[in-house]
């Protein structure tokens, strides 16, 4: 049973319409548990992705200067600047580890993110990445003209897109596009810009979609019943 604490207080100098008291003293009681509140500090768990080590292949060179990381491999070179919330360390065996430098909410958010970005850099310069798209629709086709990707997507004019440096684009059967390179962020951005011109619609599935994308279809309007 919670104990109670009596706190005296003086009523107002004017006559209360409801209580009918004037210039008196009264006591009010309230449980002590309502006055004293204990605040418990909860520590966030370490990110399951962030604490995983990063294996560095023998054909990849790592250069670490403070918060600046440079990765060089047979396919290219990438660099990344780390925020002050996280830090990167390299042990004697060459394994990279991303750790939190501060115990804050933002540090918990940055921990797993920058571990993934670092791993993408190592894999990108050694093996590379690719993203495949497919054109679905009558008359939809793609072709390469020099360093440009030309798309016919049902507009009154063809869509011409310049291929960024460091990326390779391959077109197969005029409807299949493969974007490859060593920078995963650049590959995803360019593939998304291609898809943005004609996203797949849900009724017939026409448009530009990723090869592994599942388009949720909708049922068209049914004819009027007689």
mmCIF file of C-alpha atoms in Angstrom:
data_model
loop_
_atom_site.group_PDB
_atom_site.id
_atom_site.type_symbol
_atom_site.label_atom_id
_atom_site.label_comp_id
_atom_site.label_asym_id
_atom_site.label_seq_id
_atom_site.Cartn_x
_atom_site.Cartn_y
_atom_site.Cartn_z
ATOM 1 C CA UNK A 1 0.000 0.000 0.000
ATOM 2 C CA UNK A 2 1.436 3.364 -1.054
ATOM 3 C CA UNK A 3 2.077 5.883 1.748
ATOM 4 C CA UNK A 4 0.579 9.352 1.559
ATOM 5 C CA UNK A 5 2.091 12.788 2.057
ATOM 6 C CA UNK A 6 0.104 15.710 3.451
ATOM 7 C CA UNK A 7 0.773 19.073 1.806
ATOM 8 C CA UNK A 8 -0.900 22.141 3.372
ATOM 9 C CA UNK A 9 -1.897 25.001 1.140
ATOM 10 C CA UNK A 10 -3.783 28.235 1.613
ATOM 11 C CA UNK A 11 -7.062 28.759 -0.126
ATOM 12 C CA UNK A 12 -7.871 31.908 -2.063
ATOM 13 C CA UNK A 13 -8.979 35.103 -0.305
ATOM 14 C CA UNK A 14 -12.304 35.250 -2.073
ATOM 15 C CA UNK A 15 -15.324 33.218 -1.157
ATOM 16 C CA UNK A 16 -15.699 30.018 -3.158
ATOM 17 C CA UNK A 17 -19.078 29.582 -4.727
ATOM 18 C CA UNK A 18 -18.848 25.803 -4.656
ATOM 19 C CA UNK A 19 -17.031 25.118 -1.371
ATOM 20 C CA UNK A 20 -18.270 27.985 0.683
ATOM 21 C CA UNK A 21 -14.888 28.579 2.396
ATOM 22 C CA UNK A 22 -13.187 31.866 3.176
ATOM 23 C CA UNK A 23 -9.612 32.587 4.295
ATOM 24 C CA UNK A 24 -8.964 29.161 5.737
ATOM 25 C CA UNK A 25 -6.457 26.364 5.571
ATOM 26 C CA UNK A 26 -7.095 22.877 4.323
ATOM 27 C CA UNK A 27 -4.937 19.800 3.753
ATOM 28 C CA UNK A 28 -4.750 17.706 0.652
ATOM 29 C CA UNK A 29 -3.308 14.210 0.449
ATOM 30 C CA UNK A 30 -1.698 12.491 -2.501
ATOM 31 C CA UNK A 31 0.325 9.271 -2.852
ATOM 32 C CA UNK A 32 4.087 9.606 -2.637
ATOM 33 C CA UNK A 33 4.398 7.403 -5.723
ATOM 34 C CA UNK A 34 2.777 10.215 -7.710
ATOM 35 C CA UNK A 35 5.461 12.697 -6.627
ATOM 36 C CA UNK A 36 8.665 10.718 -7.018
ATOM 37 C CA UNK A 37 9.353 9.328 -10.494
ATOM 38 C CA UNK A 38 12.420 7.285 -11.316
ATOM 39 C CA UNK A 39 13.865 7.671 -14.822
ATOM 40 C CA UNK A 40 15.607 4.586 -16.175
ATOM 41 C CA UNK A 41 18.240 4.893 -18.895
ATOM 42 C CA UNK A 42 17.928 2.287 -21.648
ATOM 43 C CA UNK A 43 21.009 1.574 -23.715
ATOM 44 C CA UNK A 44 20.466 0.765 -27.402
ATOM 45 C CA UNK A 45 21.790 -2.538 -28.670
ATOM 46 C CA UNK A 46 24.601 -2.617 -31.182
ATOM 47 C CA UNK A 47 23.558 -2.942 -34.801
ATOM 48 C CA UNK A 48 23.603 -6.541 -36.036
ATOM 49 C CA UNK A 49 24.744 -5.361 -39.466
ATOM 50 C CA UNK A 50 27.210 -2.783 -38.172
ATOM 51 C CA UNK A 51 29.162 -5.202 -35.978
ATOM 52 C CA UNK A 52 29.858 -7.654 -38.818
ATOM 53 C CA UNK A 53 33.484 -7.588 -40.081
ATOM 54 C CA UNK A 54 34.344 -6.741 -43.693
ATOM 55 C CA UNK A 55 36.668 -9.106 -45.542
ATOM 56 C CA UNK A 56 39.102 -7.356 -47.899
ATOM 57 C CA UNK A 57 40.277 -9.377 -50.956
ATOM 58 C CA UNK A 58 43.950 -9.526 -51.824
ATOM 59 C CA UNK A 59 43.474 -7.481 -55.026
ATOM 60 C CA UNK A 60 41.964 -4.511 -53.139
ATOM 61 C CA UNK A 61 44.081 -1.722 -51.639
ATOM 62 C CA UNK A 62 42.803 0.148 -48.573
ATOM 63 C CA UNK A 63 44.006 3.643 -47.662
ATOM 64 C CA UNK A 64 42.750 5.010 -44.344
ATOM 65 C CA UNK A 65 43.505 8.581 -43.232
ATOM 66 C CA UNK A 66 41.482 9.631 -40.237
ATOM 67 C CA UNK A 67 37.825 9.583 -41.273
ATOM 68 C CA UNK A 68 38.615 9.307 -44.993
ATOM 69 C CA UNK A 69 38.646 5.854 -46.599
ATOM 70 C CA UNK A 70 39.868 5.099 -50.121
ATOM 71 C CA UNK A 71 39.364 1.721 -51.770
ATOM 72 C CA UNK A 72 41.145 0.762 -55.004
ATOM 73 C CA UNK A 73 40.642 -2.415 -56.979
ATOM 74 C CA UNK A 74 40.878 -3.837 -60.496
ATOM 75 C CA UNK A 75 37.563 -2.236 -61.546
ATOM 76 C CA UNK A 76 38.039 1.266 -60.141
ATOM 77 C CA UNK A 77 38.561 3.461 -57.100
ATOM 78 C CA UNK A 78 36.066 4.806 -54.547
ATOM 79 C CA UNK A 79 36.321 7.030 -51.472
ATOM 80 C CA UNK A 80 34.069 7.703 -48.494
ATOM 81 C CA UNK A 81 34.182 10.287 -45.700
ATOM 82 C CA UNK A 82 32.844 9.016 -42.380
ATOM 83 C CA UNK A 83 30.890 11.244 -39.972
ATOM 84 C CA UNK A 84 32.124 11.806 -36.446
ATOM 85 C CA UNK A 85 29.550 9.377 -35.026
ATOM 86 C CA UNK A 86 31.340 6.320 -36.441
ATOM 87 C CA UNK A 87 34.931 5.252 -36.958
ATOM 88 C CA UNK A 88 36.638 2.548 -39.009
ATOM 89 C CA UNK A 89 39.475 0.341 -37.872
ATOM 90 C CA UNK A 90 41.685 -2.199 -39.614
ATOM 91 C CA UNK A 91 43.345 -5.069 -37.775
ATOM 92 C CA UNK A 92 46.561 -6.910 -38.598
ATOM 93 C CA UNK A 93 44.762 -9.495 -40.759
ATOM 94 C CA UNK A 94 43.355 -6.747 -42.989
ATOM 95 C CA UNK A 95 39.744 -7.040 -41.821
ATOM 96 C CA UNK A 96 37.799 -3.780 -41.593
ATOM 97 C CA UNK A 97 35.466 -3.035 -38.686
ATOM 98 C CA UNK A 98 33.084 -0.110 -38.380
ATOM 99 C CA UNK A 99 32.440 1.000 -34.787
ATOM 100 C CA UNK A 100 30.442 3.691 -33.039
ATOM 101 C CA UNK A 101 32.445 6.645 -31.744
ATOM 102 C CA UNK A 102 29.539 8.071 -29.718
ATOM 103 C CA UNK A 103 26.578 6.630 -27.831
ATOM 104 C CA UNK A 104 23.801 8.630 -29.467
ATOM 105 C CA UNK A 105 20.725 7.851 -31.504
ATOM 106 C CA UNK A 106 22.344 9.176 -34.679
ATOM 107 C CA UNK A 107 25.402 6.985 -34.063
ATOM 108 C CA UNK A 108 23.141 3.933 -33.879
ATOM 109 C CA UNK A 109 21.588 4.953 -37.201
ATOM 110 C CA UNK A 110 24.921 5.590 -38.912
ATOM 111 C CA UNK A 111 26.569 2.384 -37.657
ATOM 112 C CA UNK A 112 24.791 -0.131 -39.889
ATOM 113 C CA UNK A 113 24.502 2.300 -42.806
ATOM 114 C CA UNK A 114 28.220 3.025 -43.150
ATOM 115 C CA UNK A 115 29.133 -0.617 -42.631
ATOM 116 C CA UNK A 116 26.931 -1.463 -45.643
ATOM 117 C CA UNK A 117 28.384 1.392 -47.709
ATOM 118 C CA UNK A 118 31.920 0.246 -46.912
ATOM 119 C CA UNK A 119 31.156 -3.345 -47.875
ATOM 120 C CA UNK A 120 29.584 -2.171 -51.155
ATOM 121 C CA UNK A 121 32.773 -0.273 -51.959
ATOM 122 C CA UNK A 122 34.993 -3.310 -51.386
ATOM 123 C CA UNK A 123 32.754 -5.642 -53.393
ATOM 124 C CA UNK A 124 32.248 -3.049 -56.137
ATOM 125 C CA UNK A 125 35.915 -2.433 -56.959
ATOM 126 C CA UNK A 126 36.685 -6.171 -56.875
ATOM 127 C CA UNK A 127 33.620 -7.895 -58.398
ATOM 128 C CA UNK A 128 31.231 -5.140 -59.501
ATOM 129 C CA UNK A 129 27.445 -4.842 -59.499
ATOM 130 C CA UNK A 130 24.721 -4.910 -62.110
ATOM 131 C CA UNK A 131 21.045 -3.987 -62.376
ATOM 132 C CA UNK A 132 18.721 -5.398 -65.040
ATOM 133 C CA UNK A 133 15.607 -3.762 -66.455
ATOM 134 C CA UNK A 134 12.982 -4.944 -68.900
ATOM 135 C CA UNK A 135 10.719 -3.015 -71.288
ATOM 136 C CA UNK A 136 7.148 -4.318 -71.515
ATOM 137 C CA UNK A 137 4.803 -2.908 -74.146
ATOM 138 C CA UNK A 138 4.106 -2.870 -77.865
ATOM 139 C CA UNK A 139 6.691 -0.719 -79.642
ATOM 140 C CA UNK A 140 8.807 -0.229 -76.520
ATOM 141 C CA UNK A 141 12.477 -0.689 -77.351
ATOM 142 C CA UNK A 142 15.947 0.507 -76.388
ATOM 143 C CA UNK A 143 19.187 1.006 -78.297
ATOM 144 C CA UNK A 144 22.676 2.407 -77.818
ATOM 145 C CA UNK A 145 23.973 5.313 -79.863
ATOM 146 C CA UNK A 146 27.528 6.118 -78.877
ATOM 147 C CA UNK A 147 27.523 7.039 -75.187
ATOM 148 C CA UNK A 148 23.750 7.586 -75.095
ATOM 149 C CA UNK A 149 20.880 5.255 -74.303
ATOM 150 C CA UNK A 150 17.865 5.887 -76.549
ATOM 151 C CA UNK A 151 14.439 4.709 -75.385
ATOM 152 C CA UNK A 152 11.193 4.506 -77.349
ATOM 153 C CA UNK A 153 8.464 4.443 -74.717
ATOM 154 C CA UNK A 154 5.361 5.603 -76.542
ATOM 155 C CA UNK A 155 6.101 9.322 -76.443
ATOM 156 C CA UNK A 156 6.033 11.563 -79.495
ATOM 157 C CA UNK A 157 9.841 11.632 -79.371
ATOM 158 C CA UNK A 158 12.538 9.171 -78.251
ATOM 159 C CA UNK A 159 14.108 9.601 -74.817
ATOM 160 C CA UNK A 160 17.885 10.091 -74.932
ATOM 161 C CA UNK A 161 19.916 9.551 -71.760
ATOM 162 C CA UNK A 162 23.657 10.107 -71.382
ATOM 163 C CA UNK A 163 25.432 7.194 -69.718
ATOM 164 C CA UNK A 164 27.428 8.409 -66.671
ATOM 165 C CA UNK A 165 31.159 7.813 -66.443
ATOM 166 C CA UNK A 166 32.102 4.547 -64.763
ATOM 167 C CA UNK A 167 28.937 2.724 -65.894
ATOM 168 C CA UNK A 168 28.434 0.237 -68.708
ATOM 169 C CA UNK A 169 25.065 -0.317 -70.372
ATOM 170 C CA UNK A 170 24.185 -3.340 -72.491
ATOM 171 C CA UNK A 171 20.958 -3.825 -74.477
ATOM 172 C CA UNK A 172 19.717 -7.286 -75.446
ATOM 173 C CA UNK A 173 16.774 -8.062 -77.764
ATOM 174 C CA UNK A 174 15.878 -4.338 -77.738
ATOM 175 C CA UNK A 175 13.891 -4.825 -74.520
ATOM 176 C CA UNK A 176 16.446 -5.882 -71.897
ATOM 177 C CA UNK A 177 18.826 -3.358 -70.355
ATOM 178 C CA UNK A 178 21.752 -4.215 -68.082
ATOM 179 C CA UNK A 179 23.515 -1.465 -66.119
ATOM 180 C CA UNK A 180 26.834 -2.518 -64.577
ATOM 181 C CA UNK A 181 29.781 -0.882 -62.835
ATOM 182 C CA UNK A 182 31.706 -0.674 -59.568
ATOM 183 C CA UNK A 183 29.668 2.065 -57.831
ATOM 184 C CA UNK A 184 26.435 0.517 -56.539
ATOM 185 C CA UNK A 185 24.881 3.904 -55.713
ATOM 186 C CA UNK A 186 25.463 5.215 -59.257
ATOM 187 C CA UNK A 187 24.072 2.010 -60.772
ATOM 188 C CA UNK A 188 20.910 2.195 -58.717
ATOM 189 C CA UNK A 189 20.435 5.895 -59.438
ATOM 190 C CA UNK A 190 20.786 5.498 -63.212
ATOM 191 C CA UNK A 191 18.525 2.435 -63.287
ATOM 192 C CA UNK A 192 15.896 4.325 -61.287
ATOM 193 C CA UNK A 193 16.083 7.272 -63.700
ATOM 194 C CA UNK A 194 15.436 4.890 -66.629
ATOM 195 C CA UNK A 195 12.447 3.348 -64.882
ATOM 196 C CA UNK A 196 11.094 6.781 -63.959
ATOM 197 C CA UNK A 197 10.299 7.606 -67.594
ATOM 198 C CA UNK A 198 7.592 4.949 -67.771
ATOM 199 C CA UNK A 199 6.898 3.100 -64.498
ATOM 200 C CA UNK A 200 4.899 -0.126 -64.954
ATOM 201 C CA UNK A 201 1.157 0.440 -64.761
ATOM 202 C CA UNK A 202 -0.963 -2.026 -62.746
ATOM 203 C CA UNK A 203 -3.564 -2.994 -65.384
ATOM 204 C CA UNK A 204 -1.569 -4.369 -68.334
ATOM 205 C CA UNK A 205 1.902 -4.184 -66.797
ATOM 206 C CA UNK A 206 3.244 -1.904 -69.532
ATOM 207 C CA UNK A 207 6.318 0.164 -68.784
ATOM 208 C CA UNK A 208 9.917 -0.175 -67.619
ATOM 209 C CA UNK A 209 10.417 -2.515 -64.683
ATOM 210 C CA UNK A 210 13.293 -4.186 -62.898
ATOM 211 C CA UNK A 211 13.927 -7.763 -63.986
ATOM 212 C CA UNK A 212 13.135 -9.098 -60.508
ATOM 213 C CA UNK A 213 10.266 -6.675 -59.843
ATOM 214 C CA UNK A 214 6.788 -8.043 -59.223
ATOM 215 C CA UNK A 215 4.082 -5.684 -60.489
ATOM 216 C CA UNK A 216 0.848 -5.963 -58.552
ATOM 217 C CA UNK A 217 -1.923 -6.136 -61.112
ATOM 218 C CA UNK A 218 -5.402 -4.663 -60.811
ATOM 219 C CA UNK A 219 -8.583 -5.909 -62.367
ATOM 220 C CA UNK A 220 -9.951 -3.634 -65.070
ATOM 221 C CA UNK A 221 -13.430 -2.213 -65.093
ATOM 222 C CA UNK A 222 -15.967 -4.906 -65.911
ATOM 223 C CA UNK A 223 -18.452 -4.342 -68.714
ATOM 224 C CA UNK A 224 -21.971 -3.301 -67.872
ATOM 225 C CA UNK A 225 -24.191 -6.286 -67.336
ATOM 226 C CA UNK A 226 -27.467 -6.393 -69.237
#
